[in-house]
PDB file of C-alpha atoms in Angstrom:
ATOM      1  CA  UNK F   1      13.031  -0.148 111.086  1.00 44.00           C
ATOM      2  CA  UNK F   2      15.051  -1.324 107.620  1.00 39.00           C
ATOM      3  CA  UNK F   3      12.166   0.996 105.764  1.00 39.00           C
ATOM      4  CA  UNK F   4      12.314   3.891 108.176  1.00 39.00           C
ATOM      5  CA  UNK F   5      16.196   4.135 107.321  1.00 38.00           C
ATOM      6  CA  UNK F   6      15.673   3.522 103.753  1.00 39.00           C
ATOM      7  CA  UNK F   7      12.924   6.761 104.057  1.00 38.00           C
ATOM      8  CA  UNK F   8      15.146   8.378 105.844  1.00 37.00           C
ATOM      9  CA  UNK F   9      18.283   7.855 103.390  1.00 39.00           C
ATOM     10  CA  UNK F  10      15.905   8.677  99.958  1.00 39.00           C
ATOM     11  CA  UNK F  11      14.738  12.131 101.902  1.00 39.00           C
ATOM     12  CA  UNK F  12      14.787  14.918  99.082  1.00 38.00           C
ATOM     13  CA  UNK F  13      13.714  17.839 101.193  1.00 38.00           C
ATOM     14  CA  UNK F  14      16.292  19.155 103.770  1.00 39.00           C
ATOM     15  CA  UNK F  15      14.378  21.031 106.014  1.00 36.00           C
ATOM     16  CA  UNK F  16      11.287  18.602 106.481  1.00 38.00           C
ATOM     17  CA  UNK F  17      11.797  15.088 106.795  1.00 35.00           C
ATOM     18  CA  UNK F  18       8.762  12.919 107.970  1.00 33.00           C
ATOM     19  CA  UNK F  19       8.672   8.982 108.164  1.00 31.00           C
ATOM     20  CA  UNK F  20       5.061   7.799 107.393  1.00 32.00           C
ATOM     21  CA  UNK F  21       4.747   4.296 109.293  1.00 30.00           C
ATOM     22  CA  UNK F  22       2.591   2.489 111.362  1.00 34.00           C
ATOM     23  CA  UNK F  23      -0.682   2.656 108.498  1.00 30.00           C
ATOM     24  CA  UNK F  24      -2.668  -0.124 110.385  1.00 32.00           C
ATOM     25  CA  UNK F  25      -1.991   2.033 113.767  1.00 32.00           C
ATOM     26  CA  UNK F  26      -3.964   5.494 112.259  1.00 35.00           C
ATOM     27  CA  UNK F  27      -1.027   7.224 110.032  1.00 34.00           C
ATOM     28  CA  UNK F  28       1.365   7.988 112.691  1.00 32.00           C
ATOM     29  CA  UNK F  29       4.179  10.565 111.769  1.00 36.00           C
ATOM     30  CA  UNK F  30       7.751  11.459 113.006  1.00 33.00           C
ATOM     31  CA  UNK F  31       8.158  15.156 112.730  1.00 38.00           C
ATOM     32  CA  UNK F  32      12.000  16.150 112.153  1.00 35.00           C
ATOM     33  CA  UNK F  33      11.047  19.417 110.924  1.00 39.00           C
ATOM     34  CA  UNK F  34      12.377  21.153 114.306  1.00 37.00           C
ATOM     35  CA  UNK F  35      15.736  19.281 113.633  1.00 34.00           C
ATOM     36  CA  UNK F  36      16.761  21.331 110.905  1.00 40.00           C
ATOM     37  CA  UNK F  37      20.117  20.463 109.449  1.00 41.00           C
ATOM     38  CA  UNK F  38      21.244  18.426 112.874  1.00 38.00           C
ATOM     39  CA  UNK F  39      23.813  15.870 112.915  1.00 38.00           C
ATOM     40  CA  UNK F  40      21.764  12.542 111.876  1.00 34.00           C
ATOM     41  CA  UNK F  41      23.073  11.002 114.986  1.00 37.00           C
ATOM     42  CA  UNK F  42      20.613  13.214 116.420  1.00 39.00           C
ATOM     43  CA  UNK F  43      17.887  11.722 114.518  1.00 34.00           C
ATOM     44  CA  UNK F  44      17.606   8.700 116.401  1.00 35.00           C
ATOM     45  CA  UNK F  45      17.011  10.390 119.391  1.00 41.00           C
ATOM     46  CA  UNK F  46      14.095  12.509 118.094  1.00 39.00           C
ATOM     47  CA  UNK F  47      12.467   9.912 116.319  1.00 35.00           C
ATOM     48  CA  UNK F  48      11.308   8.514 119.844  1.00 38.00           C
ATOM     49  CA  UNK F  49       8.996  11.260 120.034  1.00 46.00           C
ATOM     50  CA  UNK F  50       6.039  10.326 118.397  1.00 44.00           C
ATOM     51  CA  UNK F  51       3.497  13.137 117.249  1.00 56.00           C
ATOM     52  CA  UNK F  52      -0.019  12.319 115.895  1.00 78.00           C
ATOM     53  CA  UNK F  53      -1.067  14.686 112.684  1.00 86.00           C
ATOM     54  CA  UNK F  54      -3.748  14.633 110.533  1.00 89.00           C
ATOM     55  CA  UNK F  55      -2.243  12.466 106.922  1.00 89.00           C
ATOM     56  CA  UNK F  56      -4.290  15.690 105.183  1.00 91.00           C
ATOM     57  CA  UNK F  57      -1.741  17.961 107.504  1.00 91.00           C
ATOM     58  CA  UNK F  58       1.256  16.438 108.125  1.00 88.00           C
ATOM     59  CA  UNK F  59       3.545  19.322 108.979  1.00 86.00           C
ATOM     60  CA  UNK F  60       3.824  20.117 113.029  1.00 86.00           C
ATOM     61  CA  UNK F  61       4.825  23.808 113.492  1.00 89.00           C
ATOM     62  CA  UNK F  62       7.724  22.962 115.440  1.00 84.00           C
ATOM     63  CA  UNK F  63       7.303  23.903 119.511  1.00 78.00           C
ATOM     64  CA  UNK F  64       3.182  23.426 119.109  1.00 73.00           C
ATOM     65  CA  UNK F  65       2.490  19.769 119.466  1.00 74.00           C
ATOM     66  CA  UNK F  66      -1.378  20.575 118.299  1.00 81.00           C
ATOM     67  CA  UNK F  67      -0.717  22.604 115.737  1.00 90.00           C
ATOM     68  CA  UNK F  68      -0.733  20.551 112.238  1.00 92.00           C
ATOM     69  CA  UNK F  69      -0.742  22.085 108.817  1.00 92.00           C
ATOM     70  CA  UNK F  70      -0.687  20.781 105.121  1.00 91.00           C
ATOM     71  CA  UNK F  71       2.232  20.802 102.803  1.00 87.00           C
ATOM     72  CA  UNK F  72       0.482  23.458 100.392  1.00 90.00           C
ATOM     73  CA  UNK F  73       0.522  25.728 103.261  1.00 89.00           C
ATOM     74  CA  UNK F  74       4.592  25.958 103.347  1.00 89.00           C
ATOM     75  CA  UNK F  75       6.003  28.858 101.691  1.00 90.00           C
ATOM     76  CA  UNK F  76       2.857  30.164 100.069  1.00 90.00           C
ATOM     77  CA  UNK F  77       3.306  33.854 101.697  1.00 91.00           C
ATOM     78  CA  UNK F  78       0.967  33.580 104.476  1.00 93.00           C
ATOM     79  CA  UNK F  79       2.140  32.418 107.275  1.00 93.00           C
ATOM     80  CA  UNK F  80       0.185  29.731 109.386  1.00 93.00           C
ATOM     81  CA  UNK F  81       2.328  28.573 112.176  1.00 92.00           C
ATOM     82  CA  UNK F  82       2.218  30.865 115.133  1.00 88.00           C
ATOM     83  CA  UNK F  83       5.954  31.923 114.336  1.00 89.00           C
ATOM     84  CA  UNK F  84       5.518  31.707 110.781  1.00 91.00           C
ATOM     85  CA  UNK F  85       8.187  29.184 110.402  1.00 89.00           C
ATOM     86  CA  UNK F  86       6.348  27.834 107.510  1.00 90.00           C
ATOM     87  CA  UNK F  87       7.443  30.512 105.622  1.00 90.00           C
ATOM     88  CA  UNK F  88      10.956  30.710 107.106  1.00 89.00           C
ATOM     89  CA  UNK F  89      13.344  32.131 104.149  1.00 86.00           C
ATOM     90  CA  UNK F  90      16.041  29.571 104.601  1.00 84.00           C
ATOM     91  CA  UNK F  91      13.165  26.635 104.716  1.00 83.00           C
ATOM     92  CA  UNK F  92      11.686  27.734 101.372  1.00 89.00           C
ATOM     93  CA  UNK F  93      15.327  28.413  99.654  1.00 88.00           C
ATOM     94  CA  UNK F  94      15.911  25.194 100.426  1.00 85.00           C
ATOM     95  CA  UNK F  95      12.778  23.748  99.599  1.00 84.00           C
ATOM     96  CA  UNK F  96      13.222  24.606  95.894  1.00 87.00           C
ATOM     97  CA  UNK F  97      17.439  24.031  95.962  1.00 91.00           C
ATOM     98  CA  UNK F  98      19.773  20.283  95.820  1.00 88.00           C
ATOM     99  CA  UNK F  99      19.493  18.756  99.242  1.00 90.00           C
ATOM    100  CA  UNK F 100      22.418  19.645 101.114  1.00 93.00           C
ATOM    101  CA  UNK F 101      23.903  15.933 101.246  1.00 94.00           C
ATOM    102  CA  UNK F 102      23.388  15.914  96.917  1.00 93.00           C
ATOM    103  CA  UNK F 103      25.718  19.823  96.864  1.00 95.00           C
ATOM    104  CA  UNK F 104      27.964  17.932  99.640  1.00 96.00           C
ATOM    105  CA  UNK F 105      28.512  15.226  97.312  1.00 95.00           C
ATOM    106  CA  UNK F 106      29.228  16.760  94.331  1.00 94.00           C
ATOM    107  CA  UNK F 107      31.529  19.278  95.823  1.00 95.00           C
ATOM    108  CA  UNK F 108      33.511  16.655  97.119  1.00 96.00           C
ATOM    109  CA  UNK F 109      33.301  14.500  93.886  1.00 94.00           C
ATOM    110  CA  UNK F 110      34.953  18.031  92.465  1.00 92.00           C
ATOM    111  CA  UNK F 111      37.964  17.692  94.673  1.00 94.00           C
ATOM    112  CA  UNK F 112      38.067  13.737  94.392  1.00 94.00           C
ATOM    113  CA  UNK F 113      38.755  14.315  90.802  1.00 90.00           C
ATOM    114  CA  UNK F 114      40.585  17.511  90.579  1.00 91.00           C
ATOM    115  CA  UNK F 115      42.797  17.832  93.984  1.00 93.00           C
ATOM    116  CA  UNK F 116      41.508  19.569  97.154  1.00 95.00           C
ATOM    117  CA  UNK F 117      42.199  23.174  95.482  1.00 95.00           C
ATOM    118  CA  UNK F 118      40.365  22.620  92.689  1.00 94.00           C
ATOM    119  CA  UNK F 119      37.019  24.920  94.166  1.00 95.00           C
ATOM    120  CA  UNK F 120      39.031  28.105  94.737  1.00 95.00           C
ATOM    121  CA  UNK F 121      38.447  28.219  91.176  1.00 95.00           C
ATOM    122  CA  UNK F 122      34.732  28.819  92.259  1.00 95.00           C
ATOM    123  CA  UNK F 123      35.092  30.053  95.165  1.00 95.00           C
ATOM    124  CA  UNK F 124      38.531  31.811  95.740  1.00 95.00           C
ATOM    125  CA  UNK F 125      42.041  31.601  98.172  1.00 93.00           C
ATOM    126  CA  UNK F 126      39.566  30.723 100.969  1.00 95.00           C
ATOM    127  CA  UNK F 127      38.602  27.694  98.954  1.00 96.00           C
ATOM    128  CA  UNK F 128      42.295  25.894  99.504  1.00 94.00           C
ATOM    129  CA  UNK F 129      42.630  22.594 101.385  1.00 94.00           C
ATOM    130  CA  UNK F 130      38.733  21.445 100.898  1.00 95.00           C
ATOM    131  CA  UNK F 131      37.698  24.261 101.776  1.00 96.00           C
ATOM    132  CA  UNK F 132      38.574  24.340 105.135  1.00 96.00           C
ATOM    133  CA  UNK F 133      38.758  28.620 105.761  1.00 96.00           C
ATOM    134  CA  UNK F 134      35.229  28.760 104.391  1.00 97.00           C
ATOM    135  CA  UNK F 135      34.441  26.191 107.224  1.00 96.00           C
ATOM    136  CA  UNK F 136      34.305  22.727 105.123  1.00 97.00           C
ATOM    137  CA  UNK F 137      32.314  21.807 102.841  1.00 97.00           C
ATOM    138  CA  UNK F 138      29.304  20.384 104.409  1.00 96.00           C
ATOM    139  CA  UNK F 139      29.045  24.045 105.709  1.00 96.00           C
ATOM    140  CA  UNK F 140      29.228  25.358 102.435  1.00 97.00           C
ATOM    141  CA  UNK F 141      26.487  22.857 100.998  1.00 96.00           C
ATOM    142  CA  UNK F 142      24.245  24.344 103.696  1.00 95.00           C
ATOM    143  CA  UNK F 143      24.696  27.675 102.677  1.00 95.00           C
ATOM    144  CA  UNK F 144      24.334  27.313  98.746  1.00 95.00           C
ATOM    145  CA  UNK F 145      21.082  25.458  99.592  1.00 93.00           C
ATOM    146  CA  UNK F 146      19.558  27.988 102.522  1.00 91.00           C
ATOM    147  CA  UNK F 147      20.785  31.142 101.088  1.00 94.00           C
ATOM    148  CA  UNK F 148      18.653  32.610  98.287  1.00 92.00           C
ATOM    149  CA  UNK F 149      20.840  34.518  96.387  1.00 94.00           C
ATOM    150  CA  UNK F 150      24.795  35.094  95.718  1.00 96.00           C
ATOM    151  CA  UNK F 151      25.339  38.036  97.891  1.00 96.00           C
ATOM    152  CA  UNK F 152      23.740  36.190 101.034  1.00 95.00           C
ATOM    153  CA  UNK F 153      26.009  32.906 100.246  1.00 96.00           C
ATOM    154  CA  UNK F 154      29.046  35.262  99.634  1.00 96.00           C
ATOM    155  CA  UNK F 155      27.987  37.698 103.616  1.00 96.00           C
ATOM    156  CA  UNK F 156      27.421  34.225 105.395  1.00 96.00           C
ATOM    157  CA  UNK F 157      30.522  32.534 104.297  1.00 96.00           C
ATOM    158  CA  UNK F 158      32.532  36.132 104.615  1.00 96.00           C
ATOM    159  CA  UNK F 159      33.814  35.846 100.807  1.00 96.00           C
ATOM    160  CA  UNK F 160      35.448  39.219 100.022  1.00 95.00           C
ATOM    161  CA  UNK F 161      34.072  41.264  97.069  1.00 96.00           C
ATOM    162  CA  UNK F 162      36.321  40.435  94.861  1.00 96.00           C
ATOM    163  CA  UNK F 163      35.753  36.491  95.548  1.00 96.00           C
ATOM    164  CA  UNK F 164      31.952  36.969  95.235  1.00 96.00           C
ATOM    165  CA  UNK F 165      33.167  38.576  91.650  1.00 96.00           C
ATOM    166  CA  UNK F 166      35.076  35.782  91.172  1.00 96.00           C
ATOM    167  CA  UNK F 167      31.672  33.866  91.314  1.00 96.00           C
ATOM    168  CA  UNK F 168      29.633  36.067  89.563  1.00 96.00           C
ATOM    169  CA  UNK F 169      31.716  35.642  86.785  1.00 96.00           C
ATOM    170  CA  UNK F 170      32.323  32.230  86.561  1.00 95.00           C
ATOM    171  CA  UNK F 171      28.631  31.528  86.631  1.00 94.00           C
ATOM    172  CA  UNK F 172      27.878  33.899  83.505  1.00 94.00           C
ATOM    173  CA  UNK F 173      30.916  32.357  81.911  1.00 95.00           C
ATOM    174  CA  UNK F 174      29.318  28.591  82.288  1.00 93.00           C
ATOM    175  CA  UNK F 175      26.157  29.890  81.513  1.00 91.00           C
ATOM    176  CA  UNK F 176      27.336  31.669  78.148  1.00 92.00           C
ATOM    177  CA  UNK F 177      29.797  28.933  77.366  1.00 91.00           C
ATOM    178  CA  UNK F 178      32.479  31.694  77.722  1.00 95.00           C
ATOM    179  CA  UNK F 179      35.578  29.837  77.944  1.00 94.00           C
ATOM    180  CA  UNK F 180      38.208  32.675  77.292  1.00 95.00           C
ATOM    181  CA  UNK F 181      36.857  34.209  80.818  1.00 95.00           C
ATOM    182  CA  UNK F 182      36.514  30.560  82.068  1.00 95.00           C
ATOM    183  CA  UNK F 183      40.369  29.600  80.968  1.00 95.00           C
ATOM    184  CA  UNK F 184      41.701  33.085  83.354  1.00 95.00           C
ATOM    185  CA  UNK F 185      40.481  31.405  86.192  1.00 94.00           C
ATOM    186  CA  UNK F 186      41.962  27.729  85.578  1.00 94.00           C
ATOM    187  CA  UNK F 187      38.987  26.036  84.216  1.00 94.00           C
ATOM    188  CA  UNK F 188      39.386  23.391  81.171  1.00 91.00           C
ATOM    189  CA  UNK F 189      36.292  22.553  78.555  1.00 90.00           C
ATOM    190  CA  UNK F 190      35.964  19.183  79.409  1.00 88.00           C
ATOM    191  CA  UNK F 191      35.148  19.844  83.367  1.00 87.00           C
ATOM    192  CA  UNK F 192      32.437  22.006  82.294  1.00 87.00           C
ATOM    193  CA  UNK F 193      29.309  19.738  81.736  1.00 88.00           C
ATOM    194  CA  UNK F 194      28.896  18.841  85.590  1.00 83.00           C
ATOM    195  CA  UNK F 195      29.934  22.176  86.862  1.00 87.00           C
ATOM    196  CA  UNK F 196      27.454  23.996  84.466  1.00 91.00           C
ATOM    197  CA  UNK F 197      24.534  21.416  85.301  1.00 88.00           C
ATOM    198  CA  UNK F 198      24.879  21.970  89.062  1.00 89.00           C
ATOM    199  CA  UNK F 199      25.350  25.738  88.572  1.00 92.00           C
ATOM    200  CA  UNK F 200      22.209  26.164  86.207  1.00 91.00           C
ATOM    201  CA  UNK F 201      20.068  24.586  88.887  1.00 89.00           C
ATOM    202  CA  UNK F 202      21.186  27.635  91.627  1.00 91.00           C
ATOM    203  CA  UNK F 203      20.652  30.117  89.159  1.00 90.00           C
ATOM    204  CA  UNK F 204      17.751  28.417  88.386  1.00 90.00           C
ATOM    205  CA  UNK F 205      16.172  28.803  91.866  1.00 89.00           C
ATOM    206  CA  UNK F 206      17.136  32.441  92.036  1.00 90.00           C
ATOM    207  CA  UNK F 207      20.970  32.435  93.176  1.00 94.00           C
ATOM    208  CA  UNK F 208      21.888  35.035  90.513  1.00 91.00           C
ATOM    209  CA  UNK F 209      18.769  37.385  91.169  1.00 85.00           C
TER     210      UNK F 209
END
């Protein structure tokens, strides 16, 4: 059980979380792919259902206990499960983006050290009091992780145009070390390092596209 929940805390993938034990049993595996982004108190409760898989195709297609496939299947344009969950757009944004709890943390680290209004300098008014309009932040981290680009983020959250501008811009500022158009909205030089690390990995993934 202590290495389950140490698996289970290192997880980097949001969306597919699998705890290999049992190796003298025949490679048993947990399946928590159908409990995408559920409370972990849940997780307790669906680790009790055991599902046997194939090590060489560890990924159940959730709702089809027979149905197994291997990780170089997810996301590679075909689909394989029945549903084609495997190639779910919110799985495979998130597949390539932070894990949710990583953007949850540092967002929060953000307000820690600057005050609890600090992010409607990202994000805008709705951004006040941790972010608590926009629906908190752990919502937020979900949706800069599931939602491929800017304009998807901005609809899901319901940022107004001129907040999603708001983004836009600060994001080409950071990336262009523009700090005339980064001063107009309240940010200082020396919080930039962090904020332009974490920003160059969305934009990385496609967030600007």
């Amino acid at each position: 059980m202590k290495a389950m929940k140490m698996l289970l805390r290192a997880s980097h993938i949001n969306l597919i979380v699998f705890v290999l034990f049992g190796l003298a049993r025949g490679a048993y595996l947990i399946d928590f792919s159908h409990v995408f982004h559920r409370n972990l108190a849940n997780v307790k409760r669906e680790a009790e259902s055991v599902t046997k898989c194939p090590t060489t195709e560890p990924f159940r297609c959730p709702g089809d206990k027979k149905h197994c496939i291997s990780i170089q299947y997810l996301c590679d344009g075909t689909a394989d499960c029945h549903d084609g969950y495997d190639e779910d757009q919110r799985l495979c944004t998130a597949a390539k983006r932070p894990p949710v709890d990583e953007i949850k943390k540092f967002l929060e680290s953000l307000m820690a050290n600057h005050g609890p209004n600090y992010l409607e300098k990202l994000f805008g008014r709705l951004a006040r009091e941790r972010m608590v309009k926009l629906g908190g932040v752990e919502k937020v981290a979900q949706a800069l992780s599931e939602n491929e680009t800017l304009e998807d983020f901005a609809r899901v959250l319901g940022l107004g145009m001129d907040d999603q501008e708001r983004l836009r811009r600060v994001f080409y500022a950071v990336e262009n070390g523009d700090m005339r158009t980064l001063r107009t909205y309240g940010f200082k030089e020396s919080e930039l390092p962090d904020l332009k690390m974490f920003l160059d990995r969305l934009a990385a993934t496609g967030f600007m596209d």
